[in-house]
Coordinates of C-alpha atoms in Angstrom, one line a residue:
M1 CA 6.3 -20.0 8.4
S2 CA 8.8 -22.2 7.7
E3 CA 12.8 -21.4 9.0
D4 CA 13.5 -20.3 5.0
L5 CA 11.3 -17.4 5.0
E6 CA 11.6 -16.2 8.2
S7 CA 15.6 -16.2 7.8
E8 CA 15.2 -14.4 4.3
K9 CA 13.1 -11.8 6.1
R10 CA 15.6 -11.2 8.9
V11 CA 18.5 -10.6 6.1
S12 CA 16.3 -8.9 4.6
T13 CA 15.2 -6.5 7.1
A14 CA 19.5 -6.0 8.0
L15 CA 20.1 -5.2 4.3
P16 CA 20.0 -1.5 3.0
P17 CA 17.6 -0.3 0.8
V18 CA 19.3 -1.0 -3.2
A19 CA 17.1 1.4 -5.8
P20 CA 16.0 -0.5 -8.6
S21 CA 18.1 0.6 -11.2
V22 CA 20.9 -0.9 -9.8
T23 CA 19.1 -4.4 -9.0
A24 CA 18.3 -4.4 -13.0
E25 CA 21.6 -4.0 -13.6
L26 CA 23.2 -6.8 -11.8
V27 CA 21.3 -9.0 -12.6
A28 CA 20.9 -7.9 -16.1
A29 CA 24.8 -8.4 -16.3
L30 CA 23.9 -12.1 -15.8
S31 CA 24.7 -15.2 -18.1
P32 CA 21.9 -16.5 -18.9
R33 CA 22.7 -19.7 -16.7
L34 CA 23.3 -17.8 -13.7
R35 CA 20.1 -15.7 -14.5
K36 CA 18.7 -19.3 -13.7
R37 CA 20.5 -19.9 -10.5
L38 CA 18.5 -16.7 -9.4
D39 CA 15.9 -17.7 -7.2
A40 CA 18.5 -20.0 -5.3
G41 CA 21.1 -18.2 -4.9
V42 CA 18.7 -15.4 -3.1
A43 CA 17.7 -17.7 -0.8
K44 CA 21.1 -19.7 -0.1
L45 CA 22.1 -15.8 0.7
A46 CA 19.3 -15.6 3.5
D47 CA 20.5 -18.1 5.4
R48 CA 23.8 -16.1 6.1
P49 CA 24.5 -13.4 8.2
A50 CA 24.3 -10.2 7.6
V51 CA 27.3 -7.8 9.8
R52 CA 26.6 -3.9 9.3
D53 CA 29.6 -1.3 10.0
G54 CA 29.4 1.7 9.6
D55 CA 27.9 2.3 6.1
T56 CA 27.9 -0.6 5.4
V57 CA 26.2 -4.3 5.7
R58 CA 28.6 -7.4 5.2
I59 CA 27.0 -10.9 4.1
A60 CA 29.3 -13.9 4.9
V61 CA 28.5 -15.8 2.2
D62 CA 30.9 -18.9 3.2
D63 CA 34.2 -19.1 5.8
S64 CA 36.5 -17.0 2.4
T65 CA 33.6 -14.9 0.9
H66 CA 31.3 -11.8 1.5
V67 CA 29.4 -9.6 -0.1
E68 CA 29.3 -5.9 0.7
L69 CA 26.2 -2.9 0.3
H70 CA 27.8 0.2 0.9
A71 CA 25.6 2.4 2.1
P72 CA 26.6 6.0 2.5
G73 CA 23.5 7.7 2.1
G74 CA 21.7 4.9 3.8
S75 CA 21.0 3.5 0.4
V76 CA 22.6 1.6 -2.3
T77 CA 23.3 3.6 -5.3
S78 CA 25.1 2.1 -7.9
A79 CA 26.1 -1.2 -8.5
D80 CA 30.4 -0.5 -7.4
A81 CA 28.7 0.0 -4.0
V82 CA 27.5 -4.4 -4.2
R83 CA 31.1 -5.7 -3.8
C84 CA 31.9 -9.6 -4.1
G85 CA 35.2 -11.4 -2.9
C86 CA 34.2 -14.2 -4.9
L87 CA 36.9 -15.3 -8.0
L88 CA 34.0 -15.1 -10.5
A89 CA 33.0 -11.0 -9.3
P90 CA 32.3 -8.9 -10.6
D91 CA 30.4 -11.1 -12.9
C92 CA 28.9 -13.2 -9.7
L93 CA 25.8 -14.9 -8.7
H94 CA 26.4 -12.9 -5.4
R95 CA 26.1 -8.9 -6.2
A96 CA 22.7 -9.7 -7.8
A97 CA 21.2 -12.1 -5.7
A98 CA 22.3 -9.7 -2.8
A99 CA 20.6 -6.4 -4.0
S100 CA 17.8 -8.9 -5.1
A101 CA 17.2 -10.0 -1.7
A102 CA 17.7 -6.2 -0.3
P103 CA 14.2 -3.8 0.2
I104 CA 14.2 -1.4 -2.8
A105 CA 14.7 2.4 -2.0
E106 CA 12.6 4.9 -2.6
P107 CA 13.4 7.7 -4.5
A108 CA 14.5 11.4 -3.2
A109 CA 13.3 12.6 0.4
E110 CA 10.5 15.3 -0.3
P111 CA 12.1 18.2 0.6
A112 CA 11.6 19.5 3.9
T113 CA 11.3 23.4 2.8
A114 CA 9.3 25.2 1.1
T115 CA 9.0 28.9 -0.4
R116 CA 7.7 30.2 -3.9
S117 CA 11.4 29.8 -5.2
E118 CA 12.4 26.9 -7.9
D119 CA 12.2 24.1 -5.3
A120 CA 8.5 25.4 -3.9
V121 CA 7.3 24.7 -7.2
A122 CA 9.5 21.9 -8.6
G123 CA 7.1 19.0 -10.5
E124 CA 4.4 21.9 -11.3
A125 CA 3.1 21.0 -14.3
P126 CA 3.1 24.1 -16.9
Q127 CA 0.0 26.0 -17.8
P128 CA -2.6 23.8 -20.2
D129 CA -2.4 25.1 -23.9
P130 CA -5.8 24.4 -25.3
E131 CA -5.6 24.5 -28.6
R132 CA -1.9 22.7 -28.5
P133 CA -3.1 19.7 -25.5
E134 CA 0.5 18.7 -23.9
R135 CA 1.2 14.5 -25.2
A136 CA 2.7 11.7 -24.3
T137 CA 7.4 12.6 -25.6
P138 CA 8.4 9.1 -27.3
E139 CA 10.5 8.8 -25.2
Q140 CA 7.5 8.0 -22.7
C141 CA 5.7 6.0 -24.6
A142 CA 8.3 4.0 -25.5
A143 CA 9.3 3.7 -21.5
A144 CA 5.2 2.8 -21.2
R145 CA 5.7 0.2 -23.4
A146 CA 8.2 -1.6 -21.7
L147 CA 6.6 -1.3 -18.6
H148 CA 3.8 -3.0 -20.0
T149 CA 5.7 -5.8 -21.3
A150 CA 7.3 -6.5 -17.7
A151 CA 4.3 -6.1 -15.3
A152 CA 2.4 -8.2 -18.2
A153 CA 4.6 -10.7 -17.8
V154 CA 4.8 -10.3 -14.0
L155 CA 0.9 -11.0 -14.0
E156 CA 1.0 -14.3 -16.9
A157 CA 3.6 -16.2 -13.5
G158 CA 2.0 -14.6 -10.8
T159 CA 3.8 -14.0 -7.5
D160 CA 4.8 -17.8 -7.5
G161 CA 6.7 -17.5 -10.9
S162 CA 8.1 -13.9 -10.5
G163 CA 11.1 -14.8 -9.2
A164 CA 14.4 -12.4 -8.8
V165 CA 14.8 -11.8 -12.9
L166 CA 11.1 -10.8 -13.7
Q167 CA 11.4 -8.7 -10.6
A168 CA 14.6 -7.3 -12.1
E169 CA 12.9 -7.0 -15.5
L170 CA 9.7 -4.3 -13.9
L171 CA 12.8 -2.5 -11.8
R172 CA 14.6 -1.9 -14.8
A173 CA 10.6 -0.3 -16.6
A174 CA 10.6 1.7 -13.3
H175 CA 13.6 3.0 -13.7
T176 CA 13.4 3.8 -17.3
A177 CA 10.0 5.6 -16.7
R178 CA 11.4 8.0 -14.2
L179 CA 14.2 8.6 -17.0
A180 CA 11.8 9.5 -19.4
G181 CA 9.9 11.5 -17.0
L182 CA 7.0 9.0 -15.2
P183 CA 7.6 9.1 -12.0
R184 CA 3.8 8.3 -11.4
A185 CA 4.4 4.9 -13.4
A186 CA 7.8 4.3 -11.7
A187 CA 6.8 4.3 -8.4
T188 CA 3.7 2.1 -9.0
S189 CA 6.1 -0.3 -10.9
V190 CA 8.3 -0.8 -7.7
S191 CA 5.1 -0.9 -5.9
V192 CA 4.2 -4.4 -7.8
V193 CA 7.7 -5.6 -6.6
T194 CA 7.5 -5.2 -3.5
A195 CA 3.9 -6.5 -3.1
V196 CA 5.2 -9.5 -5.2
R197 CA 8.1 -10.2 -2.9
A198 CA 6.2 -9.7 0.5
A199 CA 3.7 -12.6 -1.0
R200 CA 6.5 -14.3 -1.6
S201 CA 7.8 -14.2 1.4
A202 CA 5.2 -14.6 3.6
D203 CA 5.4 -11.1 5.3
P204 CA 2.2 -10.0 7.3
A205 CA 2.3 -7.0 5.9
Y206 CA 1.5 -8.4 2.5
R207 CA -2.3 -7.9 0.8
L208 CA -3.4 -9.6 -2.1
T209 CA -5.6 -7.0 -2.0
D210 CA -2.8 -4.1 -2.3
L211 CA -0.8 -6.4 -5.1
V212 CA -4.2 -6.3 -7.7
G213 CA -3.9 -2.2 -6.8
T214 CA -1.0 -1.9 -7.8
L215 CA -0.6 -4.1 -10.7
R216 CA -3.9 -2.9 -11.9
D217 CA -2.6 1.0 -12.2
A218 CA 0.9 -0.2 -13.6
L219 CA -1.5 -1.8 -16.3
S220 CA -3.6 1.3 -16.9
A221 CA -0.7 3.4 -16.8
A222 CA 1.2 1.9 -18.9
H223 CA -1.9 1.6 -21.3
R224 CA -3.2 5.2 -21.1
I225 CA -0.2 7.0 -21.4
P226 CA 0.6 6.8 -24.9
H227 CA -2.9 7.8 -25.7
A228 CA -3.3 10.4 -23.2
E229 CA -2.9 14.4 -23.4
G230 CA -3.3 17.4 -21.7
P231 CA -4.5 16.9 -17.8
E232 CA -5.4 13.4 -18.2
L233 CA -1.7 12.9 -19.1
T234 CA -0.4 15.2 -16.4
E235 CA -1.8 13.4 -13.6
L236 CA -0.4 10.4 -15.5
R237 CA 2.1 11.6 -15.3
G238 CA 2.6 12.3 -11.8
T239 CA 5.6 14.6 -10.0
V240 CA 9.3 13.6 -8.6
R241 CA 8.3 14.7 -5.6
Q242 CA 5.1 17.0 -3.8
P243 CA 5.8 20.5 -3.3
Y244 CA 5.4 22.3 0.3
R245 CA 3.8 25.3 0.3
P246 CA 3.8 27.8 2.9
D247 CA 0.8 28.5 4.9
G248 CA 1.6 30.2 7.5
S249 CA 0.7 29.8 11.2
L250 CA -1.5 27.0 12.2
R251 CA -3.1 26.0 15.8
L252 CA -2.9 21.7 15.6
Y253 CA -4.4 19.1 18.1
G254 CA -3.3 15.1 17.9
L255 CA -6.0 13.1 17.5
F256 CA -4.3 9.7 16.6
S257 CA -1.0 8.4 15.9
E258 CA -0.8 5.0 13.7
P259 CA 2.5 2.3 13.1
V260 CA 3.7 2.1 9.5
L261 CA 5.4 -1.7 8.9
T262 CA 5.7 -1.4 5.0
A263 CA 6.9 -5.2 2.8
S264 CA 9.0 -2.8 1.0
G265 CA 11.4 -2.5 4.4
Y266 CA 10.1 1.1 6.2
A267 CA 8.8 1.8 9.2
G268 CA 8.0 3.9 11.4
A269 CA 5.0 5.9 12.8
V270 CA 2.3 8.7 11.3
T271 CA 0.7 11.3 13.9
W272 CA -2.2 12.6 12.8
T273 CA -3.7 16.3 14.0
A274 CA -6.3 18.9 13.4
D275 CA -6.8 22.4 12.7
T276 CA -9.6 24.6 14.0
E277 CA -11.5 24.0 11.5
G278 CA -11.4 20.7 11.0
R279 CA -8.5 20.3 7.9
L280 CA -5.9 17.2 8.9
Y281 CA -2.5 17.5 9.4
Q282 CA 0.0 14.8 9.4
V283 CA 3.4 14.5 10.9
S284 CA 4.8 11.2 10.0
D285 CA 8.9 9.6 10.4
V286 CA 9.2 7.0 8.2
A287 CA 12.7 5.4 7.8
P288 CA 14.0 1.6 6.6
G289 CA 13.3 -0.7 9.8
G290 CA 11.0 -3.2 11.0
A291 CA 8.4 -4.0 13.0
G292 CA 11.2 -2.6 16.4
R293 CA 11.3 0.6 14.5
A294 CA 7.4 0.5 13.6
V295 CA 6.7 0.2 17.6
G296 CA 9.1 2.6 19.2
A297 CA 8.8 5.5 16.3
A298 CA 5.9 6.4 18.6
D299 CA 8.2 7.3 21.5
R300 CA 10.7 8.9 19.0
A301 CA 10.6 13.1 19.5
V302 CA 8.6 14.7 16.5
R303 CA 10.5 16.2 13.6
V304 CA 8.4 19.8 13.4
G305 CA 10.7 22.2 14.7
D306 CA 12.2 22.2 18.3
T307 CA 9.6 20.8 19.9
A308 CA 10.3 17.8 22.0
L309 CA 7.4 15.9 21.9
T310 CA 6.9 12.3 20.9
H311 CA 4.2 11.0 18.1
R312 CA 2.4 9.3 21.2
E313 CA 2.6 12.9 23.0
L314 CA 1.9 15.0 20.3
S315 CA -1.6 12.4 20.0
R316 CA -2.8 13.9 22.9
A317 CA -1.3 17.0 22.4
G318 CA -1.6 19.7 20.5
L319 CA 0.7 22.1 18.2
A320 CA 1.2 25.5 18.0
V321 CA 3.4 25.2 14.6
S322 CA 4.5 28.9 12.6
G323 CA 6.1 29.2 9.4
A324 CA 4.3 25.9 8.8
T325 CA 4.9 24.3 5.2
V326 CA 2.3 21.6 4.4
S327 CA 2.6 19.4 1.2
P328 CA -0.5 19.2 -1.5
T329 CA -1.8 15.3 1.0
G330 CA -1.0 17.7 4.1
R331 CA 1.9 16.4 5.7
L332 CA 4.1 19.0 7.4
G333 CA 8.1 20.1 6.0
A334 CA 10.1 20.0 9.1
G335 CA 12.9 22.6 7.9
A336 CA 14.7 25.0 9.4
G337 CA 12.1 27.6 8.1
V338 CA 9.8 26.2 10.7
R339 CA 8.7 27.2 14.0
A340 CA 7.0 24.6 16.1
V341 CA 5.9 24.6 20.2
R342 CA 3.6 22.1 22.8
A343 CA 0.5 23.9 23.4
S344 CA -2.8 22.0 24.9
G345 CA -4.3 19.8 23.0
A346 CA -8.2 18.8 22.9
D347 CA -10.8 15.8 23.9
W348 CA -12.4 14.1 21.2
R349 CA -15.6 15.6 22.2
A350 CA -15.0 18.9 22.7
E351 CA -13.6 22.1 20.4
P352 CA -12.5 22.2 17.8
L353 CA -12.3 18.3 16.8
D354 CA -15.7 17.7 18.1
R355 CA -16.9 18.7 14.2
L356 CA -15.4 16.1 13.1
W357 CA -17.7 13.4 14.1
T358 CA -20.5 15.7 13.5
V359 CA -19.9 15.3 9.7
P360 CA -22.7 12.2 8.8
A361 CA -21.0 8.8 7.8
A362 CA -22.2 9.5 4.2
E363 CA -20.8 12.8 3.7
Q364 CA -17.8 11.3 5.0
V365 CA -17.7 8.1 2.2
A366 CA -18.4 10.4 -0.5
R367 CA -15.3 11.9 0.0
A368 CA -13.1 9.9 0.3
L369 CA -14.9 8.0 -2.6
S370 CA -14.1 10.7 -4.0
G371 CA -10.3 11.8 -3.7
G372 CA -10.2 13.4 -0.3
A373 CA -9.2 12.0 2.6
D374 CA -10.2 8.5 3.6
L375 CA -10.0 8.8 7.1
L376 CA -14.2 8.6 9.1
F377 CA -14.6 9.7 12.2
L378 CA -17.6 8.0 13.2
E379 CA -20.2 6.4 16.7
V380 CA -20.7 2.8 16.9
A381 CA -22.4 0.6 19.6
L382 CA -19.8 -2.5 19.4
V383 CA -22.2 -5.5 18.6
G384 CA -19.9 -8.5 18.3
T385 CA -17.6 -10.1 15.5
V386 CA -17.8 -12.1 12.1
R387 CA -15.6 -14.7 11.3
E388 CA -14.6 -14.5 7.5
A389 CA -12.0 -16.1 5.2
A390 CA -9.1 -13.2 6.4
G391 CA -9.6 -13.8 10.2
D392 CA -12.4 -12.5 12.7
C393 CA -13.4 -8.7 12.3
L394 CA -15.5 -6.6 15.0
L395 CA -18.8 -5.7 14.1
A396 CA -20.7 -2.6 14.8
D397 CA -23.6 -0.3 14.6
C398 CA -23.3 3.4 13.1
A399 CA -26.0 4.9 12.2
R400 CA -28.5 1.7 12.1
L401 CA -25.5 0.2 9.1
T402 CA -23.3 -2.9 10.4
L403 CA -20.1 -1.5 10.0
R404 CA -16.9 -4.0 9.8
L405 CA -13.7 -3.4 11.4
T406 CA -10.7 -4.8 10.3
A407 CA -7.5 -4.7 11.2
A408 CA -5.2 -2.5 10.3
H409 CA -2.1 -5.2 10.0
D410 CA -1.6 -8.9 11.1
H411 CA 2.5 -8.4 12.0
P412 CA 2.7 -10.1 16.3
A413 CA 4.6 -7.6 17.2
L414 CA 1.7 -4.6 16.8
P415 CA -1.3 -5.3 18.3
H416 CA -3.9 -4.4 16.5
R417 CA -5.6 -8.4 15.8
D418 CA -5.1 -8.4 20.2
N419 CA -7.1 -4.8 20.6
L420 CA -9.8 -5.9 18.3
R421 CA -10.8 -9.5 19.4
L422 CA -10.7 -7.9 23.4
L423 CA -13.1 -4.5 21.9
A424 CA -15.7 -8.0 20.7
A425 CA -15.5 -8.4 24.0
A426 CA -16.7 -4.8 24.6
R427 CA -20.5 -5.6 23.2
G428 CA -23.1 -2.7 23.9
S429 CA -20.3 0.2 24.9
R430 CA -20.9 3.2 22.3
L431 CA -17.4 4.7 21.3
R432 CA -16.2 6.8 19.5
I433 CA -13.5 5.6 16.5
V434 CA -11.6 7.2 14.3
A435 CA -11.1 4.4 11.1
R436 CA -9.6 4.2 6.9
L437 CA -12.5 3.6 4.7
T438 CA -12.5 0.1 3.1
P439 CA -14.4 0.1 -0.9
A440 CA -16.7 -2.9 -0.6
P441 CA -20.1 -3.7 -1.6
H442 CA -21.0 -3.3 2.2
P443 CA -20.4 -1.0 5.1
R444 CA -16.2 -1.7 5.7
A445 CA -13.6 0.7 7.1
V446 CA -10.2 -0.5 9.7
L447 CA -9.9 0.0 12.7
L448 CA -7.2 2.6 13.6
A449 CA -8.1 4.8 17.0
C450 CA -11.2 4.6 19.5
E451 CA -12.2 6.1 22.5
H452 CA -11.8 3.7 26.1
P453 CA -14.7 1.2 26.7
T454 CA -13.7 2.5 30.5
L455 CA -12.1 6.0 31.2
P456 CA -14.4 8.6 29.9
G457 CA -12.3 11.1 27.7
T458 CA -9.1 8.1 26.9
R459 CA -8.3 7.2 23.5
V460 CA -6.4 4.3 22.3
D461 CA -4.6 4.2 19.1
T462 CA -4.5 0.9 17.9
G463 CA -1.8 -0.4 16.8
L464 CA 0.3 1.3 18.6
D465 CA -1.6 0.9 22.3
R466 CA -2.2 -2.2 23.8
L467 CA -6.2 -2.8 26.0
L468 CA -6.2 -5.4 28.7
R469 CA -8.9 -7.2 29.4
A470 CA -8.8 -5.3 32.6
D471 CA -9.8 -2.7 30.2
L472 CA -13.2 -4.0 29.8
P473 CA -16.1 -3.3 31.4
T474 CA -17.9 -5.8 34.5
A475 CA -20.6 -6.3 33.0
P476 CA -21.4 -5.7 29.4
A477 CA -23.6 -3.1 28.4
S478 CA -27.4 -3.8 26.8
P479 CA -27.1 -4.5 23.7
A480 CA -27.2 -2.2 20.2
P481 CA -29.7 -3.0 18.0
R482 CA -28.7 -5.0 14.7
A483 CA -28.7 -4.4 11.5
D484 CA -29.4 -6.1 8.2
V485 CA -25.7 -7.2 7.2
P486 CA -25.3 -7.9 3.5
T487 CA -24.7 -11.2 2.6
P488 CA -22.4 -12.2 -1.0
E489 CA -26.0 -13.0 -2.8
E490 CA -26.7 -9.1 -3.0
A491 CA -22.9 -7.6 -4.6
P492 CA -22.3 -10.9 -6.5
V493 CA -19.1 -8.6 -8.0
H494 CA -17.1 -11.2 -6.2
L495 CA -17.8 -13.7 -8.5
L496 CA -15.0 -11.4 -11.2
S497 CA -13.4 -9.7 -8.2
R498 CA -12.0 -13.3 -7.0
R499 CA -10.8 -14.8 -10.7
V500 CA -9.3 -11.4 -10.6
R501 CA -7.6 -12.1 -7.6
Q502 CA -6.8 -15.4 -8.2
A503 CA -4.8 -14.8 -12.2
A504 CA -2.6 -11.8 -9.7
S505 CA -1.5 -14.6 -7.3
G506 CA -1.3 -17.7 -9.7
G507 CA -1.0 -16.4 -12.9
R508 CA -2.3 -17.3 -16.0
L509 CA -2.3 -21.0 -15.5
A510 CA -4.5 -20.1 -12.3
L511 CA -7.3 -19.7 -14.8
S512 CA -6.9 -21.5 -17.5
F513 CA -8.0 -25.2 -17.1
P514 CA -10.8 -26.3 -18.3
G515 CA -14.5 -25.5 -16.3
S516 CA -17.5 -23.3 -18.0
T517 CA -18.1 -20.6 -16.6
A518 CA -21.8 -20.0 -17.3
A519 CA -23.2 -20.4 -14.2
D520 CA -21.3 -17.8 -13.2
V521 CA -22.3 -15.8 -15.7
R522 CA -25.6 -16.4 -15.5
R523 CA -26.1 -14.8 -12.0
L524 CA -24.0 -11.8 -12.6
G525 CA -26.3 -11.7 -14.9
R526 CA -29.9 -11.5 -13.1
H527 CA -28.3 -9.1 -11.0
G528 CA -27.6 -7.1 -13.5
L529 CA -23.9 -7.0 -14.2
A530 CA -24.8 -8.4 -17.7
T531 CA -20.9 -6.5 -18.7
A532 CA -18.8 -8.3 -15.6
G533 CA -20.3 -11.4 -17.0
D534 CA -19.0 -10.6 -20.8
L535 CA -15.6 -9.7 -18.9
L536 CA -15.6 -13.1 -16.6
D537 CA -15.6 -15.4 -20.1
E538 CA -12.9 -13.2 -22.2
L539 CA -11.0 -13.4 -18.9
H540 CA -11.1 -17.0 -18.4
A541 CA -10.6 -17.2 -22.8
A542 CA -7.9 -14.9 -22.5
A543 CA -6.4 -16.9 -20.4
A544 CA -7.2 -20.8 -21.8
E545 CA -6.2 -20.3 -25.2
R546 CA -3.1 -21.6 -27.0
S547 CA -3.0 -21.8 -30.3
R548 CA -0.9 -24.3 -32.5
D549 CA 1.8 -23.8 -35.2
V550 CA 1.8 -26.1 -38.7
F551 CA 3.3 -28.7 -36.8
G552 CA 0.7 -28.6 -34.0
R553 CA 3.2 -27.8 -32.0
L554 CA 1.8 -25.5 -28.3
L555 CA 2.8 -21.7 -29.3
P556 CA 3.0 -19.3 -26.0
A557 CA 0.3 -17.3 -25.1
D558 CA -0.3 -14.1 -26.3
P559 CA 0.0 -11.8 -22.7
D560 CA -0.7 -8.9 -24.1
R561 CA -4.8 -10.2 -24.7
F562 CA -4.3 -11.8 -21.2
A563 CA -3.4 -8.4 -19.2
R564 CA -5.5 -6.5 -21.6
A565 CA -8.6 -9.6 -20.7
W566 CA -7.1 -8.4 -16.4
L567 CA -7.2 -5.0 -16.4
A568 CA -10.6 -4.8 -17.3
A569 CA -11.7 -6.6 -15.5
A570 CA -9.9 -5.6 -12.4
R571 CA -11.1 -2.0 -13.2
Y572 CA -15.0 -2.4 -13.9
A573 CA -14.6 -4.6 -10.6
D574 CA -13.3 -2.0 -8.8
Q575 CA -16.0 0.5 -10.4
V576 CA -18.4 -1.5 -9.3
D577 CA -17.2 -1.5 -5.5
R578 CA -17.1 1.7 -5.1
A579 CA -20.5 2.6 -6.0
L580 CA -21.7 -0.2 -4.0
C581 CA -19.6 1.0 -1.3
A582 CA -21.1 4.1 -1.7
A583 CA -24.7 3.0 -1.9
A584 CA -24.2 0.9 1.9
W585 CA -23.1 4.1 3.0
G586 CA -26.3 6.0 2.0
A587 CA -23.2 8.7 -0.2

């Protein structure tokens, strides 16, 4: 990584999060001449030192000029909170550059308490009228069109071409969507900008598949909202915040903890627990910060009641909670009425946690693909490693299926990758693991926690605990039986999904060069994927099409056609991947 990128990341993590509307407002106020210089201004500002003084962060532009970001609540929520001392202020480049370099502020935190009061049911949709299904308002339709235009422009340019100006346009569209009552579309748009920034700064948290997924969801929502009605519109619209509902008393047993480190500048830890019935609950501590906070959050006190347990301790112990409040996703609230005390934990091979591993893998995968919890509780035998384009992954035998286990994060401060490499040397070891499903044409998951290879009853959180070579067995166990590893020939949908990823990264130009797709189309057709071949042809045709005016001059490309073709291909590839994933697991 270059020194410029490293300095940009250092400054970004030092700056407070800035609300999307603030960045959009500051960039929109720039003159056309200054807009052309905005990306250079962001890069220049990245080389300057940033100093925090209470709620204010000050960046030294030069010896006599400073930019100040005032964040009394932890984030910058108004354009007036970004001040500059140069002669051109407030219409200077420095304010917009500082906002564009800072992390994007998330919406207001979810409420920590929950009763059947007005706050508890905030965001709940009214009962639908079957005679007159609800449709999007004119304001929501206009916001969806603006979102589609901004997202299509980002797709047209790709990550390299999506500078601060295009990012600000998408943030403006996100703000408009939120004001129109489309919080889910707004949040997805912000996620697109976050992924683009991570790609441009070579952030280790960046995943091209994440960019493809968020861009697909943003364009899909913008496309469907004007035509949706009833329950579909309710789902597309989403809620401003998840309501926390009372759940009485809970007896929870710690499962594992995982670090959180996002490209948007947030970090922390999430501890997963289970009750006596096997239902999963989460205790999270995520706030603005970098890798240091992700590593240190495991030793911070859990934010539930008056407990003094840390996340690391809770993952091995238990919790008795009274007056519990729980969100629909299983996140525990931490309001004033919640009481929690430390309790005994349970081994993974003892009740009540043992039942999580007795559910067949196919049934767990089917649950995850249908929208349930995506955690998998598996018993595996370690086989070795296999090299992939993104690095080595761990092979394990799981009920006669060859499972590929990958690292959850590549940041060097987190031990995911190192632990995976060491576990590969423990070939033949039979362990229970916790992993997160990755939809793919072959069994694939992200390793989150596992049993210790030599210490029975000991667990390893692969993102927090660092294994040593001394932890490995002195002699390898008997080799695990090998199952056949599916080859790309068995799932040629990658011929389409590869073009989808190329377009998201390189923009329309990446697919506009002359070339024939006939061979790929024939190969897809031989495997019963004729629709994929048609989508591949249309994607390339939309990328390459350029008409001319009466004087023979090239006219601008049609971004709407390319966005529609890309969206159709992306959705098809995603659905086929999920179907192939279910088939590979026997779900």
